[in-house]
PDB file of N, CA and C in Angstrom:
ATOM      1  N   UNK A   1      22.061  20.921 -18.177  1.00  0.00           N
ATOM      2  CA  UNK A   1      22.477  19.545 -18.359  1.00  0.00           C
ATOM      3  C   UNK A   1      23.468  19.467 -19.514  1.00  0.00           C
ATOM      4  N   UNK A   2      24.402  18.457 -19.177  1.00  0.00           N
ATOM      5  CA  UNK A   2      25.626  18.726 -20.274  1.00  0.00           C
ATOM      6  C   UNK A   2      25.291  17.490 -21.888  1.00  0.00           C
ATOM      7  N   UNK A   3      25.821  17.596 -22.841  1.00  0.00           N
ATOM      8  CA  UNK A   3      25.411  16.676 -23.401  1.00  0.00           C
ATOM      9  C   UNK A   3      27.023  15.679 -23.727  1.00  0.00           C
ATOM     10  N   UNK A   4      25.926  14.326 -23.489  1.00  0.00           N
ATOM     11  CA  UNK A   4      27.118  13.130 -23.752  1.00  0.00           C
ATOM     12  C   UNK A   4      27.457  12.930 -25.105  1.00  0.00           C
ATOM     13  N   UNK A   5      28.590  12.918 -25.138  1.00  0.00           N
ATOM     14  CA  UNK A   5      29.663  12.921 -26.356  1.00  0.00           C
ATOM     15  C   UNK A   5      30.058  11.066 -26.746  1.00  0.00           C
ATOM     16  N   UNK A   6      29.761  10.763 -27.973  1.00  0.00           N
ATOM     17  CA  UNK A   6      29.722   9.192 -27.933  1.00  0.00           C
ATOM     18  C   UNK A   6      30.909   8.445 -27.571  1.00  0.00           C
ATOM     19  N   UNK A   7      32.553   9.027 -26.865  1.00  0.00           N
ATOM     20  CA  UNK A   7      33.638   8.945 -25.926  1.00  0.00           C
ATOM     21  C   UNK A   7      32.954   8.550 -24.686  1.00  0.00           C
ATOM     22  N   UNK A   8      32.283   9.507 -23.944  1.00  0.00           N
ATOM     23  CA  UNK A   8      31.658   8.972 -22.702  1.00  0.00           C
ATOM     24  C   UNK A   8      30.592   8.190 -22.669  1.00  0.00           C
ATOM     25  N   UNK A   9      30.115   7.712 -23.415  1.00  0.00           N
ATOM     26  CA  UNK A   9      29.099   6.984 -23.730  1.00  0.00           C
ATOM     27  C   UNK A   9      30.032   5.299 -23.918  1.00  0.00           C
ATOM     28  N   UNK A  10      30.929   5.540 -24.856  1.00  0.00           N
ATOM     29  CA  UNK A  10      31.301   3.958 -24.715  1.00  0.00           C
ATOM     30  C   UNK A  10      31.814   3.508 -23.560  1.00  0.00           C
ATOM     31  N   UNK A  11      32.733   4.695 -22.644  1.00  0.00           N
ATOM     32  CA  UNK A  11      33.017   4.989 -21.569  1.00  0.00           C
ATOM     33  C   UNK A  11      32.504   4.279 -20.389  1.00  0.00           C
ATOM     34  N   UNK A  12      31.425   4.797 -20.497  1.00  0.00           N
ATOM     35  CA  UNK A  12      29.949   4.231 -19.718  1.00  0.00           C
ATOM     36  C   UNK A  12      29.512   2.633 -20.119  1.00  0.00           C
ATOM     37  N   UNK A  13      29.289   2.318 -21.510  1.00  0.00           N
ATOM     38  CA  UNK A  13      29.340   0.702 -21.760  1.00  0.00           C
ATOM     39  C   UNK A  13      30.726   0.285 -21.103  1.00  0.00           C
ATOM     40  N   UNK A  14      31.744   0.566 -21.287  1.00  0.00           N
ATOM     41  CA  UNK A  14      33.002  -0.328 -20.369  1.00  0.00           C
ATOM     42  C   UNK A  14      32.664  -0.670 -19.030  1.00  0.00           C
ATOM     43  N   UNK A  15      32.521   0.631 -18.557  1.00  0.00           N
ATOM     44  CA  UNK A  15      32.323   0.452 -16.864  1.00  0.00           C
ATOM     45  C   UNK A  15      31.374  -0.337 -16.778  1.00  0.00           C
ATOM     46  N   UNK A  16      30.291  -0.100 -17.220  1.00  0.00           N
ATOM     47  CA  UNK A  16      29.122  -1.470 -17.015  1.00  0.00           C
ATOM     48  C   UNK A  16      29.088  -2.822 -17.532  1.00  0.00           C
ATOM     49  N   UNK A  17      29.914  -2.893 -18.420  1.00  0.00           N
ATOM     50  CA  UNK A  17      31.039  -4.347 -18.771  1.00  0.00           C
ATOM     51  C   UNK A  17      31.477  -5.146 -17.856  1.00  0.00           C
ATOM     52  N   UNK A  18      31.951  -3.806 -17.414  1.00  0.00           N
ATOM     53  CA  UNK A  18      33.316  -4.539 -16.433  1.00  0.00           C
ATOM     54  C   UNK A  18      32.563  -5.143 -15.017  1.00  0.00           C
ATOM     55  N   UNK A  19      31.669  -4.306 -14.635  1.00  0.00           N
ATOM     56  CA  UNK A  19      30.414  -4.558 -13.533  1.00  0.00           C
ATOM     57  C   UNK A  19      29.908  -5.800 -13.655  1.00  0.00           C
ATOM     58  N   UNK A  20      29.240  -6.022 -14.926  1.00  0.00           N
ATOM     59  CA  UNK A  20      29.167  -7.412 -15.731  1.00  0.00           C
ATOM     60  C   UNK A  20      29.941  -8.562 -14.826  1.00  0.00           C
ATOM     61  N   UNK A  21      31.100  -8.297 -16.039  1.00  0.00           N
ATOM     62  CA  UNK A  21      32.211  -9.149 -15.720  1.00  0.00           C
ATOM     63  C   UNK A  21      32.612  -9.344 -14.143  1.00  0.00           C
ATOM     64  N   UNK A  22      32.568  -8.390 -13.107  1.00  0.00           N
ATOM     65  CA  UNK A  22      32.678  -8.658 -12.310  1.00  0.00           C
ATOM     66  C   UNK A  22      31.622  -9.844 -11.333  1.00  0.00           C
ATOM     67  N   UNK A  23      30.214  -9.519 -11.437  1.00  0.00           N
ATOM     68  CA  UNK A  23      28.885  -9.511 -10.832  1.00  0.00           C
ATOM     69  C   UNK A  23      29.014 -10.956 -11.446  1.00  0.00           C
ATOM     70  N   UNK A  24      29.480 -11.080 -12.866  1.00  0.00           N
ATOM     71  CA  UNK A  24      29.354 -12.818 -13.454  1.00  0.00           C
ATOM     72  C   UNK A  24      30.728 -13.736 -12.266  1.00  0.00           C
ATOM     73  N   UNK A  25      32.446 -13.451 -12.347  1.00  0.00           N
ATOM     74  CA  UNK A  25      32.488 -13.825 -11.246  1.00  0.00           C
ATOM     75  C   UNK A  25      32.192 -14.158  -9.543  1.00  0.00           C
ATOM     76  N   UNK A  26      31.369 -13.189  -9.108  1.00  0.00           N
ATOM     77  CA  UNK A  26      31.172 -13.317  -7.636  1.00  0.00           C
ATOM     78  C   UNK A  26      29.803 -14.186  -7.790  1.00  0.00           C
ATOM     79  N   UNK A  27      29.223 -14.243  -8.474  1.00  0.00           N
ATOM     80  CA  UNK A  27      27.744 -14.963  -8.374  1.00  0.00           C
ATOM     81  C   UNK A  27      28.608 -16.639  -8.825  1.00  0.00           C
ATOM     82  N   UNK A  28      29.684 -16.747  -9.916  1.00  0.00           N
ATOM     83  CA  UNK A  28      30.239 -18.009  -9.706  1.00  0.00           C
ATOM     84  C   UNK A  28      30.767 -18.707  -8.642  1.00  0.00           C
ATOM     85  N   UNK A  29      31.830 -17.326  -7.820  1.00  0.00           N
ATOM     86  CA  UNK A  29      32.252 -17.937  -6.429  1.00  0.00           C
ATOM     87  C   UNK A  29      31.251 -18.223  -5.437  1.00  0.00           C
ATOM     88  N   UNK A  30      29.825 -17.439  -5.264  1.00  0.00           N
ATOM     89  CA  UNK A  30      29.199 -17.822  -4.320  1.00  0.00           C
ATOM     90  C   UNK A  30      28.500 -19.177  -4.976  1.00  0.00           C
ATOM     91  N   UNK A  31      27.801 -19.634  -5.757  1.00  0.00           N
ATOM     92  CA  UNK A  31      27.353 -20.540  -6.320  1.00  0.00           C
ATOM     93  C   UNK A  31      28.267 -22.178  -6.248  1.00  0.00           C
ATOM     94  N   UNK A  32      29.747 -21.714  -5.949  1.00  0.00           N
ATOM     95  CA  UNK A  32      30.619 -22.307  -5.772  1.00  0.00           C
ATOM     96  C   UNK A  32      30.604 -23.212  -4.536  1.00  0.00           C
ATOM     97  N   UNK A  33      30.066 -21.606  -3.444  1.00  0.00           N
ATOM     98  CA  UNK A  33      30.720 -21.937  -2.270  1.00  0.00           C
ATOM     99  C   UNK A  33      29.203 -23.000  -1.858  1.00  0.00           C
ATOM    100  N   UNK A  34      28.361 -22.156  -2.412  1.00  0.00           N
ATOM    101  CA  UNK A  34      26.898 -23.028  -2.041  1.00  0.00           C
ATOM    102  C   UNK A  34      27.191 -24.687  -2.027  1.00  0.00           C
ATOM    103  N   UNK A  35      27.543 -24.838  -3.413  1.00  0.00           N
ATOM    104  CA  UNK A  35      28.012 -26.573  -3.325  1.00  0.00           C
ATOM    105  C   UNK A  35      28.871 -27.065  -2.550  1.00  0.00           C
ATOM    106  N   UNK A  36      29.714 -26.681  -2.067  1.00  0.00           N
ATOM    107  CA  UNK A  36      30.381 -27.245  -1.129  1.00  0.00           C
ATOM    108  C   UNK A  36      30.036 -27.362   0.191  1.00  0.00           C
ATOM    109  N   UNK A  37      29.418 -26.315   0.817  1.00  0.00           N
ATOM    110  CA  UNK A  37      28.233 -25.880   1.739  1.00  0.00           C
ATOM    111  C   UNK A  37      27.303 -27.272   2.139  1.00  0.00           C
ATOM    112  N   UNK A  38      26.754 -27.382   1.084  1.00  0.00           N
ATOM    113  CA  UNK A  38      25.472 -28.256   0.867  1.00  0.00           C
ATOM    114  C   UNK A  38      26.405 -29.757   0.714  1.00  0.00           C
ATOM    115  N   UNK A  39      27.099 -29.819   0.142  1.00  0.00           N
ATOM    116  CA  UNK A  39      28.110 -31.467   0.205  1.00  0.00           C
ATOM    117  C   UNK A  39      28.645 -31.653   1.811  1.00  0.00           C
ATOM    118  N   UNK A  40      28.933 -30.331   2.643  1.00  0.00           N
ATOM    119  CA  UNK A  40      29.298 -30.580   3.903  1.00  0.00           C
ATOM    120  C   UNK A  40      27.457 -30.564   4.928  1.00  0.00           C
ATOM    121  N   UNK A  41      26.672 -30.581   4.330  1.00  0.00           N
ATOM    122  CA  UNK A  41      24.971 -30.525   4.864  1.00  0.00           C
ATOM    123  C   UNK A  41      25.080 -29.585   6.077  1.00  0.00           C
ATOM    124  N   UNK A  42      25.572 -28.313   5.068  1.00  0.00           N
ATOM    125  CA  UNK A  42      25.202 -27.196   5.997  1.00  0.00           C
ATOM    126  C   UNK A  42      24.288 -26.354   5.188  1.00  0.00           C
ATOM    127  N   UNK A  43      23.121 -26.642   5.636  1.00  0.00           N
ATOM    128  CA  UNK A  43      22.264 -26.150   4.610  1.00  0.00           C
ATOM    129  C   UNK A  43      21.697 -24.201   4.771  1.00  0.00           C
ATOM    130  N   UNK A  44      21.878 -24.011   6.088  1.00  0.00           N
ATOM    131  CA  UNK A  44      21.933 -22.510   6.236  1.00  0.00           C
ATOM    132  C   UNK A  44      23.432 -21.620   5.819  1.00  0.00           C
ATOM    133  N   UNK A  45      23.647 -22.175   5.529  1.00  0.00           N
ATOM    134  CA  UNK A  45      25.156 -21.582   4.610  1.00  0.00           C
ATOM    135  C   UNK A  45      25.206 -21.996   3.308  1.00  0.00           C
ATOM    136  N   UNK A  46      24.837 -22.959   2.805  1.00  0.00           N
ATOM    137  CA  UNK A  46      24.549 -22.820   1.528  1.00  0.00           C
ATOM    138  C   UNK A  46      23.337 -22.118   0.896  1.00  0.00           C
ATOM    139  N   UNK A  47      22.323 -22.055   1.902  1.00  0.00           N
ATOM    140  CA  UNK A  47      21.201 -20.795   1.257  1.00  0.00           C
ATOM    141  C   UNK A  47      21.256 -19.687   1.429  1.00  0.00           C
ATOM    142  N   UNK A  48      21.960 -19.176   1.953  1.00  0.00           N
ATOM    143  CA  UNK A  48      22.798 -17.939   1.892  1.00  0.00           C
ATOM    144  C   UNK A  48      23.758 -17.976   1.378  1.00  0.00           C
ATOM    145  N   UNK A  49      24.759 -18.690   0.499  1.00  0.00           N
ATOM    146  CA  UNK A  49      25.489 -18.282  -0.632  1.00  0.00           C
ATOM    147  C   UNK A  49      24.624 -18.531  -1.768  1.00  0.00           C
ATOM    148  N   UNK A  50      23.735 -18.981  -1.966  1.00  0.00           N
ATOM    149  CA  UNK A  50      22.281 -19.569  -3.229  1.00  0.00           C
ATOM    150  C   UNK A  50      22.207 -17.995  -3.184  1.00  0.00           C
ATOM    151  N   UNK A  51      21.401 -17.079  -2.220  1.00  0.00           N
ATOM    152  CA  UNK A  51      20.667 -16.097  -1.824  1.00  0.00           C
ATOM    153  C   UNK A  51      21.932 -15.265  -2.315  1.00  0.00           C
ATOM    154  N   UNK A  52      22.750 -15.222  -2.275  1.00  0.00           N
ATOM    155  CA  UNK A  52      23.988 -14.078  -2.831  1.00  0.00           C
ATOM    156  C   UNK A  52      24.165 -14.265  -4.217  1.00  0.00           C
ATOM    157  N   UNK A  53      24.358 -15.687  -4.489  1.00  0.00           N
ATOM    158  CA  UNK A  53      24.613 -16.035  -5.995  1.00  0.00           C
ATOM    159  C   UNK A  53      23.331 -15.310  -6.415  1.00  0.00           C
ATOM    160  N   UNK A  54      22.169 -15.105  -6.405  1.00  0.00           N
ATOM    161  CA  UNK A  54      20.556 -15.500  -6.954  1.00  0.00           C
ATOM    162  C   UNK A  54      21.255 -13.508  -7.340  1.00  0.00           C
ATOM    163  N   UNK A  55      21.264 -12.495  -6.066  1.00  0.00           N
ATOM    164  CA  UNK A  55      21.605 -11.361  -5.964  1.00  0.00           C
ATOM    165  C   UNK A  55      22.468 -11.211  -7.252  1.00  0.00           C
ATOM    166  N   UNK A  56      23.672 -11.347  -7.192  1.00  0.00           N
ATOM    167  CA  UNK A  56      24.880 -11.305  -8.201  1.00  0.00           C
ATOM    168  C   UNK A  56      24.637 -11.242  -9.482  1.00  0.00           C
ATOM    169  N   UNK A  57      23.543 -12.501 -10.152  1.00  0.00           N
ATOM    170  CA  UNK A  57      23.138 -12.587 -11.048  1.00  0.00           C
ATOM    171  C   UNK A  57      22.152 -11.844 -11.503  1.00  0.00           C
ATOM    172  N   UNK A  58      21.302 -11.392 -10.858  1.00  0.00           N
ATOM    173  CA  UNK A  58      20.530 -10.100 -11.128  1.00  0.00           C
ATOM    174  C   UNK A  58      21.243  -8.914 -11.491  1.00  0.00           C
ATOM    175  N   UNK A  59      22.697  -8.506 -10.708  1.00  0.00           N
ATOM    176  CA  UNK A  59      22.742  -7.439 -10.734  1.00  0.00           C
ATOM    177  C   UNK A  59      23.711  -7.513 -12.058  1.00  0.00           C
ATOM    178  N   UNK A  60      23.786  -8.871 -12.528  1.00  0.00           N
ATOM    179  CA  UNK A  60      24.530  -9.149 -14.034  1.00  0.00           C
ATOM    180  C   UNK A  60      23.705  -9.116 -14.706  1.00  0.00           C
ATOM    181  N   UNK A  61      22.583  -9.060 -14.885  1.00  0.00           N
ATOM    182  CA  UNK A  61      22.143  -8.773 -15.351  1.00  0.00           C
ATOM    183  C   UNK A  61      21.613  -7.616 -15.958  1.00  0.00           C
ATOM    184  N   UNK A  62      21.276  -6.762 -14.461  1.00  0.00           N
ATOM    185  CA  UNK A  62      21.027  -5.334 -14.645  1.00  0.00           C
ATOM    186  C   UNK A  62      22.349  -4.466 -16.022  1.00  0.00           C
ATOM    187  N   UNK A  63      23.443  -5.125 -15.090  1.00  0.00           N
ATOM    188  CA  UNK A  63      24.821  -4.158 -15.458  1.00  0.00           C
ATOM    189  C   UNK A  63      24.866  -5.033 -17.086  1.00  0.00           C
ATOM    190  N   UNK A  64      24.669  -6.023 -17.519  1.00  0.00           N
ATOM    191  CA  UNK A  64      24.544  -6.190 -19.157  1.00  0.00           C
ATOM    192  C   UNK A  64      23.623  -5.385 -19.632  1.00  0.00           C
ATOM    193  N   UNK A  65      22.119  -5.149 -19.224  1.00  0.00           N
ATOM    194  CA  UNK A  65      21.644  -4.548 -20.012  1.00  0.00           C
ATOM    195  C   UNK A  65      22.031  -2.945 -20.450  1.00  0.00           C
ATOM    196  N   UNK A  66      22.508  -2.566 -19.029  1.00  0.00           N
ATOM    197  CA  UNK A  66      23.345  -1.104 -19.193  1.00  0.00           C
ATOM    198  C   UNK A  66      24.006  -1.318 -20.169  1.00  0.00           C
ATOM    199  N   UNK A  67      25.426  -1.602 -20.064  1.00  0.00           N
ATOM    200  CA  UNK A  67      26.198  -1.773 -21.168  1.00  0.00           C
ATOM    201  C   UNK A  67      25.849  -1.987 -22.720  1.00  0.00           C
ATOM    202  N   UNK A  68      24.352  -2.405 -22.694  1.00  0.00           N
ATOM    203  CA  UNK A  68      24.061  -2.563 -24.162  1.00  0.00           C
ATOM    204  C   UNK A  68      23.991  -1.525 -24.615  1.00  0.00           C
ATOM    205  N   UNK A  69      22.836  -1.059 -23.345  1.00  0.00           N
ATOM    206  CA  UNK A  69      22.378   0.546 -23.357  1.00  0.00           C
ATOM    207  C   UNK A  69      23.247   1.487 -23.781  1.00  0.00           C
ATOM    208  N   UNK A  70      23.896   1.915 -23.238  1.00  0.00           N
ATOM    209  CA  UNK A  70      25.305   2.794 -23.585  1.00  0.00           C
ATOM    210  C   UNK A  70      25.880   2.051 -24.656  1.00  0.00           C
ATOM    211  N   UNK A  71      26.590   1.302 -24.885  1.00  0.00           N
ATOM    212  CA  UNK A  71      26.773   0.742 -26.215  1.00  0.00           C
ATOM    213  C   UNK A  71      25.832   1.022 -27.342  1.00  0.00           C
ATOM    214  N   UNK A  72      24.577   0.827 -27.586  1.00  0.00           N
ATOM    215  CA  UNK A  72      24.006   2.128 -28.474  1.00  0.00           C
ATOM    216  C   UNK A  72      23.771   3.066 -28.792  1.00  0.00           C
ATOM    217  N   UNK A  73      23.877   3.835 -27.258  1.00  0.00           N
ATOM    218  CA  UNK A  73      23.725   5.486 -27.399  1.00  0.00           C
ATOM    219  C   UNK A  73      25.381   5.188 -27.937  1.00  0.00           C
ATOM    220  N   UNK A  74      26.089   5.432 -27.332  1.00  0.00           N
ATOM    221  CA  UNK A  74      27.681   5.841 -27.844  1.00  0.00           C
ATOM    222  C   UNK A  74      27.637   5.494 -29.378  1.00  0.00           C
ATOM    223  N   UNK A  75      27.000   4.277 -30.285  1.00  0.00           N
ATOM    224  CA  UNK A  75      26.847   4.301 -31.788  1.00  0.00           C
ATOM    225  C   UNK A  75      26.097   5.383 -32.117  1.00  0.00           C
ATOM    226  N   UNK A  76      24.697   5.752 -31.481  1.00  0.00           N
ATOM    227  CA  UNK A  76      23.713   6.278 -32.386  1.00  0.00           C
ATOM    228  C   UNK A  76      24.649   7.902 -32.246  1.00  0.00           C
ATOM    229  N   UNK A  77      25.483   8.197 -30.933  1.00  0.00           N
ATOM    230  CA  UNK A  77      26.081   9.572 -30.950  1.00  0.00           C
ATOM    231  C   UNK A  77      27.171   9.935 -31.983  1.00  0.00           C
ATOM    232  N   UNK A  78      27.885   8.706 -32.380  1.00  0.00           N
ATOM    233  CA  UNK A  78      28.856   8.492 -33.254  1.00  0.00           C
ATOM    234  C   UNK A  78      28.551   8.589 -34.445  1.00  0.00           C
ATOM    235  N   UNK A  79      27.754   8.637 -34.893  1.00  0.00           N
ATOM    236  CA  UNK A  79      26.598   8.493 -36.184  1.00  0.00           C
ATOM    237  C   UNK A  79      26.230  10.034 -35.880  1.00  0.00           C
ATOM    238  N   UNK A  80      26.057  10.675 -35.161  1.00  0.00           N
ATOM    239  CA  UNK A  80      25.446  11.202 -35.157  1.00  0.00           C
ATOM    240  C   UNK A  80      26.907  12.995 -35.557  1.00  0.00           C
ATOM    241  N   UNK A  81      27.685  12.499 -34.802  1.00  0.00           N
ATOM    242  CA  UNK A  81      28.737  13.282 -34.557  1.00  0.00           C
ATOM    243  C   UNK A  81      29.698  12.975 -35.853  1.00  0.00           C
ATOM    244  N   UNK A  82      29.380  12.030 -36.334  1.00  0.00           N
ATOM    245  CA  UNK A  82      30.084  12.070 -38.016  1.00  0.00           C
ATOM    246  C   UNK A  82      29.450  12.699 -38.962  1.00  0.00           C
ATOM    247  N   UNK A  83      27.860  12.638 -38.860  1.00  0.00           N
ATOM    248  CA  UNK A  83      26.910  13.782 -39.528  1.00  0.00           C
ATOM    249  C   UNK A  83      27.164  14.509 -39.240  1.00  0.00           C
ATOM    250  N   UNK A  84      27.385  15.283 -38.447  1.00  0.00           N
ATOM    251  CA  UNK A  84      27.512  16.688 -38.217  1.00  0.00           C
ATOM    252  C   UNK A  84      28.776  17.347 -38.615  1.00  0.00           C
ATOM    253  N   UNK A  85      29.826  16.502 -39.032  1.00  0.00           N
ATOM    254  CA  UNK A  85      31.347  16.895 -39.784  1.00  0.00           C
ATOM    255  C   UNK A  85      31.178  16.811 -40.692  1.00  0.00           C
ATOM    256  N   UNK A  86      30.176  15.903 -41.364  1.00  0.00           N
ATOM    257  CA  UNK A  86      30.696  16.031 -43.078  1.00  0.00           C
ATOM    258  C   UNK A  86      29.490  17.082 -43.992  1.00  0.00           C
TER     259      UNK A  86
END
């Protein structure tokens, strides 16, 4: 097993940022589309964009907590990899 260097580690917080950031738009557009859905009283199309939004936001969730995740390993490696130079 190789060991992560605190470069790929913040590396890793970006990408799961960006997952974030993404997962936070699409759960807005579906949440979006739900209301409009439900203003036209189509109510099986708006609970299935609810049911996507509900998804989205979970998985923004998931992908923030990653990013924290890696966002500390990449400090505690950085810390760790400056000890070891001086």
């Amino acid at each position: 097993m190789s060991e992560t260097t605190a470069a790929e580690a913040a590396r890793k917080a970006a990408t799961w940022a960006h997952c974030a950031e993404d997962a936070n738009k699409y759960a807005h557009d579906h949440e979006q589309q739900a209301r409009e859905h439900a203003v036209q009283r189509d109510s099986g199309q708006a609970a299935a964009y609810t049911s996507r939004a509900e998804e989205w936001v979970r998985l923004r969730g998931t992908a923030v907590d990653m990013a924290n995740m890696w966002a500390n390993v990449a400090g505690a490696l950085q810390l760790a990899e400056l000890g070891e130079h001086s």
